[in-house]
Coordinates of N, CA and C in Angstrom, one line a residue:
M624 N -24.9 -7.4 32.6 CA -23.6 -7.2 32.6 C -22.8 -8.1 31.5
L625 N -23.3 -9.4 31.5 CA -23.0 -10.4 30.4 C -23.2 -9.8 28.9
V626 N -24.5 -9.1 28.8 CA -25.1 -8.7 27.6 C -24.0 -7.4 27.0
I627 N -23.5 -6.6 27.7 CA -22.9 -5.4 27.7 C -21.5 -5.7 27.3
T628 N -20.9 -6.9 28.1 CA -19.6 -7.3 27.8 C -19.5 -7.9 26.4
A629 N -20.5 -8.8 25.9 CA -20.8 -9.4 24.6 C -20.8 -8.6 23.5
S630 N -21.5 -7.4 23.9 CA -21.8 -6.2 22.9 C -20.3 -5.4 22.7
L631 N -19.5 -5.3 23.5 CA -18.3 -4.7 23.3 C -17.4 -5.6 22.8
I632 N -17.4 -6.9 23.2 CA -16.8 -7.7 22.4 C -16.8 -7.7 20.6
L633 N -18.2 -7.9 20.5 CA -18.8 -7.9 19.2 C -18.5 -6.6 18.4
I634 N -18.3 -5.3 19.2 CA -18.1 -4.2 18.3 C -16.5 -4.1 18.1
L635 N -15.8 -4.8 19.2 CA -14.2 -4.6 19.0 C -13.8 -5.4 17.4
I636 N -14.6 -6.8 17.6 CA -14.3 -7.8 16.6 C -14.6 -6.8 15.2
L637 N -15.8 -6.3 15.3 CA -16.4 -5.5 13.7 C -15.2 -4.3 13.4
A638 N -14.7 -3.9 14.5 CA -14.1 -2.7 14.2 C -12.5 -3.2 13.9
L639 N -11.9 -4.3 14.1 CA -10.6 -4.8 13.6 C -10.3 -4.6 12.2
P640 N -11.3 -5.4 11.1 CA -10.8 -5.1 10.1 C -10.7 -3.5 9.3
Q641 N -11.5 -2.8 9.8 CA -11.2 -1.6 9.4 C -10.1 -0.7 9.8
A642 N -9.7 -0.9 10.9 CA -8.7 -0.5 11.6 C -7.2 -0.8 10.9
K643 N -7.3 -2.3 10.4 CA -6.1 -2.9 9.6 C -6.2 -2.5 8.2
G644 N -7.7 -2.2 7.7 CA -7.5 -1.8 6.3 C -7.0 -0.2 6.2
E645 N -6.9 0.5 7.2 CA -6.4 1.8 7.1 C -4.7 1.9 7.0
E646 N -4.2 1.0 7.3 CA -2.8 0.7 7.4 C -2.3 1.1 6.1
K647 N -1.2 1.8 5.9 CA -0.7 2.2 4.6 C 0.4 0.9 4.3
I648 N 0.5 0.8 2.9 CA 1.5 -0.1 2.5 C 2.5 0.5 1.9
N649 N 3.8 0.2 2.1 CA 4.7 0.9 1.7 C 5.2 0.2 0.3
I650 N 5.0 1.0 -0.7 CA 5.1 0.3 -2.1 C 6.7 0.0 -2.4
N651 N 7.6 0.6 -1.6 CA 8.8 0.1 -2.0 C 9.3 -0.9 -1.3
K652 N 8.4 -1.5 -0.3 CA 9.0 -2.6 0.4 C 7.9 -3.8 0.3
A653 N 6.6 -3.4 -0.1 CA 5.4 -4.5 -0.4 C 5.6 -5.6 -1.2
T654 N 5.3 -6.9 -0.7 CA 5.5 -8.0 -1.8 C 4.1 -7.9 -2.5
V655 N 4.4 -9.1 -3.5 CA 3.2 -9.0 -4.4 C 2.1 -9.3 -3.9
E656 N 1.9 -10.0 -2.9 CA 0.7 -10.4 -2.1 C 0.2 -9.2 -1.3
E657 N 1.1 -8.5 -0.7 CA 0.5 -7.0 0.1 C 0.1 -6.3 -1.0
L658 N 0.7 -6.1 -2.1 CA 0.0 -5.4 -2.9 C -1.3 -5.5 -3.7
Q659 N -1.5 -6.8 -3.8 CA -2.6 -7.3 -4.1 C -3.9 -7.1 -3.0
G660 N -3.4 -6.4 -2.0 CA -4.6 -6.2 -1.0 C -5.2 -4.6 -1.2
L661 N -4.5 -4.1 -2.2 CA -5.0 -2.6 -2.6 C -5.9 -2.6 -3.5
E662 N -7.2 -2.0 -3.6 CA -8.1 -1.9 -4.3 C -7.6 -1.7 -5.9
G663 N -8.0 -2.6 -6.8 CA -7.9 -2.5 -8.2 C -6.2 -3.0 -8.6
I664 N -5.9 -3.7 -7.7 CA -4.3 -4.2 -7.9 C -4.5 -5.7 -7.8
G665 N -4.5 -6.5 -8.9 CA -4.4 -7.9 -9.2 C -3.0 -8.3 -9.1
K666 N -2.7 -9.6 -9.2 CA -1.3 -10.1 -9.4 C -0.6 -9.6 -10.3
R667 N -1.2 -9.4 -11.5 CA -0.2 -8.9 -12.8 C 0.3 -7.4 -12.5
L668 N -0.7 -6.8 -12.1 CA -0.3 -5.3 -11.5 C 0.7 -5.2 -10.4
A669 N 0.5 -6.1 -9.4 CA 1.3 -6.1 -8.3 C 2.9 -6.7 -8.6
R670 N 2.7 -7.6 -9.7 CA 4.1 -8.3 -10.1 C 5.1 -7.0 -11.0
R671 N 4.1 -6.1 -11.7 CA 4.8 -5.0 -12.4 C 5.2 -4.0 -11.4
I672 N 4.8 -3.6 -10.4 CA 5.2 -2.8 -9.5 C 6.3 -3.1 -9.2
V673 N 6.5 -4.5 -8.5 CA 7.7 -4.9 -8.2 C 8.9 -4.9 -9.0
K674 N 8.4 -5.3 -10.2 CA 9.5 -5.5 -11.1 C 10.0 -3.9 -11.5
Y675 N 9.1 -2.9 -11.5 CA 9.6 -1.6 -11.9 C 10.5 -1.2 -10.9
R676 N 10.4 -1.3 -9.5 CA 10.9 -1.1 -8.3 C 12.2 -1.8 -8.3
E677 N 12.4 -3.1 -8.7 CA 13.7 -3.8 -9.0 C 14.6 -3.2 -10.0
E678 N 13.9 -2.7 -11.1 CA 14.6 -2.1 -12.3 C 15.0 -0.9 -12.2
K679 N 14.4 0.1 -11.7 CA 14.3 1.6 -11.5 C 14.7 1.9 -10.0
G680 N 14.7 1.1 -9.1 CA 15.1 1.8 -7.8 C 13.6 2.2 -7.0
P681 N 13.7 2.6 -5.9 CA 12.6 3.0 -5.1 C 11.8 4.0 -5.6
F682 N 10.4 3.9 -5.5 CA 9.6 5.2 -5.5 C 10.0 6.4 -4.9
E683 N 10.0 7.6 -5.4 CA 10.5 8.7 -4.4 C 9.0 9.1 -3.8
R684 N 7.9 9.3 -4.7 CA 6.7 9.8 -4.1 C 5.7 8.8 -4.6
I685 N 4.8 8.8 -4.0 CA 3.5 7.7 -4.3 C 2.8 7.9 -5.6
E686 N 3.1 9.2 -6.1 CA 2.7 9.5 -7.5 C 3.5 8.7 -8.6
D687 N 4.7 8.3 -8.4 CA 5.6 7.7 -9.2 C 5.1 6.3 -9.7
I688 N 4.1 6.0 -8.9 CA 3.6 4.5 -9.0 C 2.9 4.6 -10.4
L689 N 2.4 5.9 -10.8 CA 1.6 5.9 -12.1 C 2.8 5.7 -13.4
K690 N 4.0 5.7 -13.1 CA 4.8 5.0 -14.0 C 4.9 3.6 -14.5
V691 N 4.2 3.1 -13.8 CA 3.8 1.4 -14.0 C 3.0 1.4 -14.8
R692 N 3.0 0.5 -15.8 CA 2.5 0.3 -17.1 C 1.0 -0.5 -16.5
G693 N -0.1 0.1 -16.6 CA -1.5 -0.5 -16.2 C -1.9 0.5 -15.1
I694 N -1.1 1.1 -14.4 CA -1.5 1.9 -13.3 C -2.0 3.3 -14.0
G695 N -3.3 3.7 -13.8 CA -3.6 4.9 -14.2 C -4.4 5.9 -13.4
K696 N -4.8 6.8 -13.6 CA -5.3 7.9 -12.8 C -6.3 7.4 -11.7
K697 N -7.4 6.4 -12.3 CA -8.5 5.8 -11.6 C -7.8 4.9 -10.6
T698 N -7.1 4.1 -11.1 CA -6.5 3.1 -10.0 C -5.7 3.9 -8.9
F699 N -4.8 4.9 -9.1 CA -4.2 5.9 -8.2 C -5.0 6.4 -7.4
E700 N -6.2 6.9 -7.9 CA -7.0 7.5 -7.0 C -7.8 6.5 -5.7
K701 N -7.9 5.5 -6.3 CA -8.4 4.4 -5.4 C -7.4 4.1 -4.3
I702 N -6.2 4.3 -4.7 CA -5.2 3.5 -3.6 C -4.4 4.9 -2.9
R703 N -4.4 5.8 -3.4 CA -3.4 6.8 -2.9 C -3.4 7.1 -1.5
D704 N -4.6 6.9 -0.6 CA -4.8 6.9 0.6 C -4.0 5.8 1.2
R705 N -3.7 4.6 0.7 CA -3.6 3.5 1.3 C -1.9 3.3 1.1
I706 N -1.2 4.0 0.4 CA 0.2 3.7 0.1 C 1.0 4.9 0.8
T707 N 2.1 4.4 0.7 CA 3.2 5.5 1.4 C 4.6 5.1 0.8
V708 N 5.7 5.6 0.7 CA 7.1 5.7 0.3 C 7.9 5.7 1.7
K709 N 7.1 6.1 2.7 CA 8.1 6.1 3.8 C 7.6 5.0 4.8
D710 N 8.6 4.4 5.9 CA 8.4 3.5 6.7 C 7.2 4.1 8.0
S711 N 7.3 3.0 9.1 CA 6.4 3.2 9.7 C 6.7 4.4 10.7
T712 N 7.9 4.9 10.8 CA 8.4 6.1 11.7 C 7.9 7.2 10.7
G713 N 7.7 7.4 9.7 CA 7.2 8.0 8.7 C 8.7 8.9 8.2
E714 N 9.7 8.1 8.3 CA 11.1 8.3 7.6 C 11.1 7.9 6.3
E715 N 11.8 8.6 5.4 CA 11.9 7.9 3.9 C 12.9 6.8 4.1
R716 N 12.7 5.8 3.2 CA 13.5 4.5 2.9 C 14.8 5.0 3.0
E717 N 15.7 4.3 3.8 CA 17.3 4.4 3.6 C 17.7 4.4 2.4
A718 N 17.4 3.5 1.7 CA 17.9 3.1 0.4 C 17.6 4.7 -0.6
M719 N 16.9 5.3 -0.4 CA 16.5 6.7 -1.1 C 17.5 7.7 -0.4
A720 N 17.6 7.6 0.8 CA 18.8 8.7 1.2 C 20.1 8.5 0.6
T721 N 20.3 7.4 0.1 CA 21.8 7.0 0.1 C 21.9 7.3 -1.7
Q722 N 20.7 7.7 -2.4 CA 20.7 7.8 -3.8 C 21.6 9.2 -4.2

């Protein structure tokens, strides 16, 4: 019984990082630090994303991130499944609705 319990705990511990890794990052709300968690996005690109968003307004589609200098098709392909412009309920940001 103890072996089974220990095995189940180990499985849960190993599965947690994977579940967290699938959580989408809202590029309209993410901090520099959160953006750096995306593959291929370092501090410099993360700062550019935030700066772009501050100057131009929120991204309307995830593809709009390609407008940020330094983000090309290869980087976009790496992160496309990890980013969103919608909140956790699936609704678009309130700021976008007021535009």
